[in-house]
Coordinates of C-alpha atoms and ligand atoms in Angstrom, one line a residue:
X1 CA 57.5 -35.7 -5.3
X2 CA 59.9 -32.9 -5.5
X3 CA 62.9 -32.8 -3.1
X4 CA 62.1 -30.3 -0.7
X5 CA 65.5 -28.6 -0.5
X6 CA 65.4 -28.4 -4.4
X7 CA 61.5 -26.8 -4.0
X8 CA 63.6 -23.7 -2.3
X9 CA 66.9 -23.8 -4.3
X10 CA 69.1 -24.4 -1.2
X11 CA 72.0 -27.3 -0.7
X12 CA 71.2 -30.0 1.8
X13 CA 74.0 -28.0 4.0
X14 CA 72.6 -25.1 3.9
X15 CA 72.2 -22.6 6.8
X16 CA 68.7 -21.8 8.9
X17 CA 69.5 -18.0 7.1
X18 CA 69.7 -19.0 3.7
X19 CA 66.6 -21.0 3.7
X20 CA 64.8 -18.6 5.0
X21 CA 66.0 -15.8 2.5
X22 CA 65.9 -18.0 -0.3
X23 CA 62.2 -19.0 1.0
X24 CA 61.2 -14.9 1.0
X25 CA 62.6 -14.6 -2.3
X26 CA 60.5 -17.7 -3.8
X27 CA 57.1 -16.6 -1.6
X28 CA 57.7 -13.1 -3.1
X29 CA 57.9 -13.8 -6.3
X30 CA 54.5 -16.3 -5.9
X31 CA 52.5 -14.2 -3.6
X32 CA 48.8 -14.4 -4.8
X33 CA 48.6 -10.8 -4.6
X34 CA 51.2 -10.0 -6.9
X35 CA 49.9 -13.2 -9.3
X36 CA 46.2 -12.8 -9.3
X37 CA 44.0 -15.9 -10.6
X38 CA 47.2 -17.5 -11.5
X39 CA 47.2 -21.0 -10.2
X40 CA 50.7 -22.3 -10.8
X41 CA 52.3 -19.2 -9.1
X42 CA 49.6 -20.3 -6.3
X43 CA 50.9 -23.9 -6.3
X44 CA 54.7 -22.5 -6.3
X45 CA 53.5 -20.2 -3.1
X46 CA 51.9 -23.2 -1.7
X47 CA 54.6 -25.4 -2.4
X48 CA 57.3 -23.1 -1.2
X49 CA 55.7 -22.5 2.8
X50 CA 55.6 -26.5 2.6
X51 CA 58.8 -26.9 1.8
X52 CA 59.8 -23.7 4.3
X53 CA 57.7 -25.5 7.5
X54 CA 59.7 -28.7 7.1
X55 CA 63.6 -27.4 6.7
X56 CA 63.0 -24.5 9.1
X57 CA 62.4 -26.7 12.0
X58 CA 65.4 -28.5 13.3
X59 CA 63.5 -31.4 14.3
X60 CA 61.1 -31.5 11.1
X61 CA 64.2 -31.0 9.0
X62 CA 66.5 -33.7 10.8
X63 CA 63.7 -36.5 10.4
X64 CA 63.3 -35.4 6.5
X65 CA 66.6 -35.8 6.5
X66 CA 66.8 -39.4 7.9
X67 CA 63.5 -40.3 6.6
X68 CA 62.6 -38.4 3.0
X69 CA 58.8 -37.1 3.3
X70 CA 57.3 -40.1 5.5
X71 CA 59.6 -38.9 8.3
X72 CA 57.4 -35.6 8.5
X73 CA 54.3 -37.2 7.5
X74 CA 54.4 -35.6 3.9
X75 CA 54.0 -37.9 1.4
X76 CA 51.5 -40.3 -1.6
X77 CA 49.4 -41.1 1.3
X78 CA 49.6 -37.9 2.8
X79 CA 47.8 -36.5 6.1
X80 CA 49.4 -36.6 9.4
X81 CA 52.5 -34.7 10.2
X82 CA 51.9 -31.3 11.1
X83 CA 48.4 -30.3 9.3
X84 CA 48.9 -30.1 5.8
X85 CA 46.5 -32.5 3.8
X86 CA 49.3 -34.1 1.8
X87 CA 51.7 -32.8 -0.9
X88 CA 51.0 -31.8 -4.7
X89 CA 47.6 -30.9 -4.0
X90 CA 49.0 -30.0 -0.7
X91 CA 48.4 -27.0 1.6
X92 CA 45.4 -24.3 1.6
X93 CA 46.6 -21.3 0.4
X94 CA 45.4 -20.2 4.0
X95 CA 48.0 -22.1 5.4
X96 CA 50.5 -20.8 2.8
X97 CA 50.2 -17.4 4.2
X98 CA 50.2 -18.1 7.4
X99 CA 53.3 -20.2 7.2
X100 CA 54.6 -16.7 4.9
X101 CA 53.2 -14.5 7.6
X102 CA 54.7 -16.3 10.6
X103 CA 57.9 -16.0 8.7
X104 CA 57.8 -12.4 8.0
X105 CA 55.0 -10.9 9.0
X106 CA 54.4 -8.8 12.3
X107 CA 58.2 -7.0 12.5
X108 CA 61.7 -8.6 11.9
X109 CA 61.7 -8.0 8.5
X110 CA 60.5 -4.3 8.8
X111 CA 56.8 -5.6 7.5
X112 CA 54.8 -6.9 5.3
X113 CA 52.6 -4.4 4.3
X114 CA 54.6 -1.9 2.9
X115 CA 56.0 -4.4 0.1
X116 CA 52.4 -5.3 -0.8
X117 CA 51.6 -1.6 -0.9
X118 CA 48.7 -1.4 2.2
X119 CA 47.5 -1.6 5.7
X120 CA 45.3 -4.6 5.2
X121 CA 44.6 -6.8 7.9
X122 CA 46.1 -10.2 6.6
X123 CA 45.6 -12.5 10.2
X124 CA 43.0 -14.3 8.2
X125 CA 43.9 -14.4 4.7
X126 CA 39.6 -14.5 3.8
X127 CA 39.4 -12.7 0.2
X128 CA 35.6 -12.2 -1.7
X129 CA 35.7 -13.6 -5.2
X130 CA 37.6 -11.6 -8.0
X131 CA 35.3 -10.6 -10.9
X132 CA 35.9 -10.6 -14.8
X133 CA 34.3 -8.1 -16.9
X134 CA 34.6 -7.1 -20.7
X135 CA 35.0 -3.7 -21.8
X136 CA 34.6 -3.4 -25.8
X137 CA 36.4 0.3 -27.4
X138 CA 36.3 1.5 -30.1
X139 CA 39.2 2.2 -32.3
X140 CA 38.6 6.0 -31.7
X141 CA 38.5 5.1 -28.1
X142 CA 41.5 3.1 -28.0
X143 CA 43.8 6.0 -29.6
X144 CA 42.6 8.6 -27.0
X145 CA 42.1 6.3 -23.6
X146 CA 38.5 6.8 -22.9
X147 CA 37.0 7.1 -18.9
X148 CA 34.0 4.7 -19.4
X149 CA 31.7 4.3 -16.4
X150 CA 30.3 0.4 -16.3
X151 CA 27.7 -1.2 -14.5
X152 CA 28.7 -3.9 -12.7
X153 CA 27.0 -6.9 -10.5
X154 CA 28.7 -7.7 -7.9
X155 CA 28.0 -8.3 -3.7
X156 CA 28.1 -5.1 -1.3
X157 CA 28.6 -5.3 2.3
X158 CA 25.0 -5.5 3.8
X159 CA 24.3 -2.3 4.4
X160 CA 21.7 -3.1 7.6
X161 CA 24.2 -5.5 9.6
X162 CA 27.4 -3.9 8.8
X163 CA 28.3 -7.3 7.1
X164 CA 28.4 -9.0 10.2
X165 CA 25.6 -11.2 9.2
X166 CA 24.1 -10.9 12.7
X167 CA 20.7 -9.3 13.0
X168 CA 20.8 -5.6 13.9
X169 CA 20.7 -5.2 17.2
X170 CA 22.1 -8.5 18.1
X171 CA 26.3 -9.6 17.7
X172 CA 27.8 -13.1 16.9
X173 CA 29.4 -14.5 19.5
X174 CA 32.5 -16.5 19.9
X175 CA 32.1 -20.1 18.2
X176 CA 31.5 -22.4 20.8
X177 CA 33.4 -25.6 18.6
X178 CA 36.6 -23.7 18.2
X179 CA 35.6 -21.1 21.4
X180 CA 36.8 -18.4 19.1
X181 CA 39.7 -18.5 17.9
X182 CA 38.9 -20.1 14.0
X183 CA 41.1 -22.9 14.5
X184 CA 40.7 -26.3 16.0
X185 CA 43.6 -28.6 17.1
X186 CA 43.6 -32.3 16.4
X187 CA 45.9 -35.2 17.7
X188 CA 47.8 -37.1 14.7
X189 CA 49.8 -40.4 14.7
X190 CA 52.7 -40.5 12.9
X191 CA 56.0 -42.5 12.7
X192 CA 57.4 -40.4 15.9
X193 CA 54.4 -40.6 17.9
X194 CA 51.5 -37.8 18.2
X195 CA 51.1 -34.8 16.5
X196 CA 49.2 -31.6 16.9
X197 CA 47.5 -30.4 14.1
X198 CA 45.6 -27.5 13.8
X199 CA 42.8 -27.1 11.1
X200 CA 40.2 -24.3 10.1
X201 CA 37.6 -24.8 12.8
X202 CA 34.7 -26.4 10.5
X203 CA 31.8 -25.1 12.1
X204 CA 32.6 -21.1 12.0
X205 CA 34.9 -21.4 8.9
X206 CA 37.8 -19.6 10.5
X207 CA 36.0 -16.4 11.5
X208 CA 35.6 -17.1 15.4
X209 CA 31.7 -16.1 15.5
X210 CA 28.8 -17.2 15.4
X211 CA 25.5 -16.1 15.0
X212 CA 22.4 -16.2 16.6
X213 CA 20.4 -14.3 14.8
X214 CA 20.8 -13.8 11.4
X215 CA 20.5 -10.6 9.5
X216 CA 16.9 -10.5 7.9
X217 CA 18.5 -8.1 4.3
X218 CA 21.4 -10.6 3.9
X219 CA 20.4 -13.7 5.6
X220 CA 23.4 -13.9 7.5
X221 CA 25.8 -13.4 4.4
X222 CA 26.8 -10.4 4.8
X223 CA 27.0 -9.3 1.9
X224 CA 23.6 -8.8 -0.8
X225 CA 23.9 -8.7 -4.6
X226 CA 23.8 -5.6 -5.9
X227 CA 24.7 -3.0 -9.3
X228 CA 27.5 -0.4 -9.0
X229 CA 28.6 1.8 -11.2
X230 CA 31.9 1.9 -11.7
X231 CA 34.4 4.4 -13.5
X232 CA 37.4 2.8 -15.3
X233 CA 40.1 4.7 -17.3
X234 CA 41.1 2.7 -20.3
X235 CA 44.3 3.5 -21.6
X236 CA 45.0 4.7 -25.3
X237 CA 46.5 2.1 -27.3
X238 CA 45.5 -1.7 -26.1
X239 CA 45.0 -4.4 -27.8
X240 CA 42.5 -7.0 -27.7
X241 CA 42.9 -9.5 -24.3
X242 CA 45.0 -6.6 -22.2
X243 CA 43.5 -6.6 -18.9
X244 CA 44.0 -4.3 -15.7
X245 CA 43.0 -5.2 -12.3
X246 CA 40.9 -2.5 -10.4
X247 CA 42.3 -3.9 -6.4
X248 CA 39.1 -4.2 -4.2
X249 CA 36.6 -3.4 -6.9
X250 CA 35.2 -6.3 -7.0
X251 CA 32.7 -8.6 -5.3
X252 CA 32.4 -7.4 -1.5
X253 CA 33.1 -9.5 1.3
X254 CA 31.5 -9.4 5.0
X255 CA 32.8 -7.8 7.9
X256 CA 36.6 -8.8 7.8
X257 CA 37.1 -10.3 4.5
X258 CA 39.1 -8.5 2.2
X259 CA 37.1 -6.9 -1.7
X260 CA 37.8 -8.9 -4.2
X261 CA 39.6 -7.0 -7.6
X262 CA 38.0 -6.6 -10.7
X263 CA 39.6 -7.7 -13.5
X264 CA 39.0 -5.6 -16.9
X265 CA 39.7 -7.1 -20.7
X266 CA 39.8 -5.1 -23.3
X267 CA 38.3 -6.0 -26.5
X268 CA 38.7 -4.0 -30.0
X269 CA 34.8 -3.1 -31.7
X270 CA 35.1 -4.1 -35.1
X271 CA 35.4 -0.7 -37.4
X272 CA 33.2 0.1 -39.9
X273 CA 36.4 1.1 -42.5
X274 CA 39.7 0.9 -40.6
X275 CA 41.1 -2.3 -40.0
X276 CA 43.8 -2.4 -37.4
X277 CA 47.6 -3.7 -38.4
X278 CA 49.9 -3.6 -34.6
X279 CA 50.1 0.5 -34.1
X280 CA 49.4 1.7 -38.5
X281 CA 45.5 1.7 -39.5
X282 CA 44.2 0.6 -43.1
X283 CA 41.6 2.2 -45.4
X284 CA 40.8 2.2 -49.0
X285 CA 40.2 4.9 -51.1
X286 CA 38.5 4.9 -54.2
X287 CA 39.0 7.2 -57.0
X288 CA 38.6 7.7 -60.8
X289 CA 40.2 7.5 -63.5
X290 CA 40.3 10.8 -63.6
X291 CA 41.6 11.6 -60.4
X292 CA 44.2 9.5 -61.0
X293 CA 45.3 11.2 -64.0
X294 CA 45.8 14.1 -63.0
X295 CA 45.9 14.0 -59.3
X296 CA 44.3 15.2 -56.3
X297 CA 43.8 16.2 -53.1
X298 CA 41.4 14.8 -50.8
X299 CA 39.8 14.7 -47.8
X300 CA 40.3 11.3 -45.9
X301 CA 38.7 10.3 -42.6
X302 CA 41.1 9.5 -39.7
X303 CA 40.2 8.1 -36.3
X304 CA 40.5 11.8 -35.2
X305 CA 38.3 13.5 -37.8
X306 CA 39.3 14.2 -41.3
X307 CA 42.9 15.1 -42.9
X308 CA 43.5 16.3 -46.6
X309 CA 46.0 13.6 -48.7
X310 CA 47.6 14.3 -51.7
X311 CA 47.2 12.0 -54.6
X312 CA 50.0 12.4 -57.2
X313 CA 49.1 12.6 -60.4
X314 CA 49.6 9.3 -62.2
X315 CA 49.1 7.1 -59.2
X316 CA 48.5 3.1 -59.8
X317 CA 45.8 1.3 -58.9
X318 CA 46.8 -0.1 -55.6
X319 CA 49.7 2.4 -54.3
X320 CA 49.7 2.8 -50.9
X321 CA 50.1 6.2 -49.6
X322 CA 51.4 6.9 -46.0
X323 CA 50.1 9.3 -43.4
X324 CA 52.8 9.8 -40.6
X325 CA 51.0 9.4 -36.9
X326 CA 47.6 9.2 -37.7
X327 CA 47.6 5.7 -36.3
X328 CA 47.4 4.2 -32.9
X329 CA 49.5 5.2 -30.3
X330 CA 51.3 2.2 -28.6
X331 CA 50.5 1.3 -24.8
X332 CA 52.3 3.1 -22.3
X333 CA 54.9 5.0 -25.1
X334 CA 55.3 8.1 -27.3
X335 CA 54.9 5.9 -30.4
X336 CA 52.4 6.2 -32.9
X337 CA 51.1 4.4 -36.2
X338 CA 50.8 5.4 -39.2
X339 CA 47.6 5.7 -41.2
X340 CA 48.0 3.7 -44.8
X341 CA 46.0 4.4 -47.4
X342 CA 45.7 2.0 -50.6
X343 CA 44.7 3.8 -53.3
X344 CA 41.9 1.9 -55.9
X345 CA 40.6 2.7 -59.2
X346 CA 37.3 2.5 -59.4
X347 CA 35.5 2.2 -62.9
X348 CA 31.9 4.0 -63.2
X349 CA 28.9 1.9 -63.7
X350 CA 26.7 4.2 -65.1
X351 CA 27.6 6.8 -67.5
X352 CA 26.0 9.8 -69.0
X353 CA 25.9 10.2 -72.8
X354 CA 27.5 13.2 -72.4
X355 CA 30.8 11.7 -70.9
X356 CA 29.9 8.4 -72.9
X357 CA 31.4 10.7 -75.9
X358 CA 34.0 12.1 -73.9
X359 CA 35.5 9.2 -73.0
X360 CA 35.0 8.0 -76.8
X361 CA 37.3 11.0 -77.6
X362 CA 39.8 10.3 -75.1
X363 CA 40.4 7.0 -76.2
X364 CA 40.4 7.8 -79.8
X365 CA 43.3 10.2 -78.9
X366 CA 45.3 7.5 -76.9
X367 CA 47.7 6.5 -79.6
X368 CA 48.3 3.3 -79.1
X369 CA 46.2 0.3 -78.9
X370 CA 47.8 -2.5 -77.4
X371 CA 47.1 -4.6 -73.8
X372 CA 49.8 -4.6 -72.0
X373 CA 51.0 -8.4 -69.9
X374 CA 53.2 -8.4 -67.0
X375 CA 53.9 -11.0 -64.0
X376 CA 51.6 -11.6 -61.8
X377 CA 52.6 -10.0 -58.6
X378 CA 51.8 -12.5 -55.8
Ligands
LIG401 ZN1 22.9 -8.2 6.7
LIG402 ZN1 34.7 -21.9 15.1

């Protein structure tokens, strides 16, 4: 098990100060709202407000001290000590945040909302479940940014009880095993005699009510499953697996738990001619012999409508031919692709008699005879 002083970069003399700064920094850096569905900033978060309960306490921090992680009932066994159900697996997130909030929450450090960007309650970190959805674009689509409006599953607020789960008319009342107040306290043995520890109350999962009479639309959830429609601005220029996170758009929770987000991938519709290289697109064009010959100009689709090309006369089989920004623009930039055009000779199948003897003339004209060989080009 990690050292705990090492969990928040601080020396063994360090002051109360700089533990607690260096904590902020790391619980910053971890928060779940800044690292959404990622579990090893969670465990860093989680791992951090362990590590911060321990050293910030003078007695805590004096046992560790004396007695490694046993001394604060932390430890392979784990349990005991002051509530946390061990170490590695460790701590709810729950308790994570409230270590974070105690910390820094509620004034001395000028607040907490403001650096997460919102007024939302936090007391009771209770958070309905994030969502996934794909949204396939076109290529067309992806070098404009398109404003698509999805349908989307996901749980509303009951719309009869408020979300409150209680039946209208009637309110939950205060839990009688915790008597309201989400939390229940528990006596612990350790090494230096009894402990308090204070757990989620188990019967009213944190929330403090209870209720009698349970909402007839929701069943006492809450929340119902329901379809939204929901508008979502893709940007020009992703790629395939880029993602944005629409905060509080997805699933709903009951009265006092924080909307989950909604997390939107991007994926890249196969197109029926361009083919996609980073920012350039790729086409073929296939032209005659002719053509070739004695160049051209033609019309050539691009992913915004059609755009005349010059082909020189003379061209090889296989040239390709550069048009300057008719690509895809790159995310978030001024930069755009180029359009590439590779330039094929095709050979006719079917021939009239007419230029049957035409092209007999020509290549009784052509002077010379003879194939010519060259490397292969690999
Ligand atoms: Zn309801
Ligand atoms: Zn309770």
């Amino acid at each position: 098990m990690k050292d705990l002083y090492e969990i928040l970069g601080v020396g063994k003399d360090s002051s109360k100060d700089e533990i607690k700064k260096s904590y902020r920094k790391i619980a910053m850096k971890y928060h779940p709202d800044r690292n959404p569905g990622d579990t090893v900033a969670e465990q860093n978060f989680k791992e951090a407000a362990e590590a911060y309960a321990v050293l910030k306490d003078d007695q805590k921090r004096q046992q560790y001290d004396q007695f490694g992680p046993a001394g604060v009932g932390l430890g392979e066994q784990g349990g005991g000590g002051f509530g946390f159900s061990g170490f590695g697996g460790g701590i709810d997130l729950s308790d994570a945040l409230r270590i974070f909030m105690d910390g820094f929450g509620g004034g001395g450090f000028g607040g907490f909302e403001d650096l997460f960007g919102g007024g939302r309650q936090r007391q009771r970190v209770q958070k309905a479940r994030d969502m996934r959805i794909t949204l396939a674009l076109t290529l067309s689509e992806i070098q404009n940014g398109v404003e698509k409006t999805v349908k989307v599953k996901r749980y509303e607020q009951c719309s009869s009880c408020g979300g409150s789960g209680a039946k209208p008319g009637t309110h939950p009342t205060s839990c009688r095993h915790c008597g309201g107040s989400g939390q229940v306290r528990q006596m612990s043995r350790t090494l230096f005699g009894q402990s308090v520890v204070v757990r989620v109350c188990p019967v009213c999962s944190g929330t403090g009510e209870m209720i009698e009479q349970r909402c007839n639309s929701c069943g006492g959830e809450g929340v119902v499953p329901s379809k939204v429609s929901i508008k979502i601005n893709a940007p020009a220029g992703v790629v395939t697996g880029n993602y944005m996170t629409l905060r509080g758009q997805g699933n709903q929770g009951g009265k006092g738990v924080l909307p989950g987000d909604l997390l939107v991938f991007f994926e890249e519709k196969e197109h029926p001619y361009f083919v996609r290289h980073g920012n350039d697109v790729f086409i073929e064009a296939l032209i005659s012999f002719t053509q070739a010959s004695l160049g051209t100009v033609v019309e050539v689709p691009t992913l915004d409508g059609r755009a005349s090309l010059k082909i020189p006369a003379g061209i090889q089989s296989g040239t390709i031919l550069r048009m300057r920004r008719k690509g895809l623009p790159e995310l978030n930039s001024s930069f755009k692709g180029d359009q590439l055009v590779r330039i094929q000779l095709e050979t006719p199948l079917h021939i009239s008699a007419h230029e049957k003897s035409l092209l007999k003339e020509l290549d009784q004209s052509g002077g010379e005879r003879t194939v010519k060989f060259q490397r292969v080009k690999l």
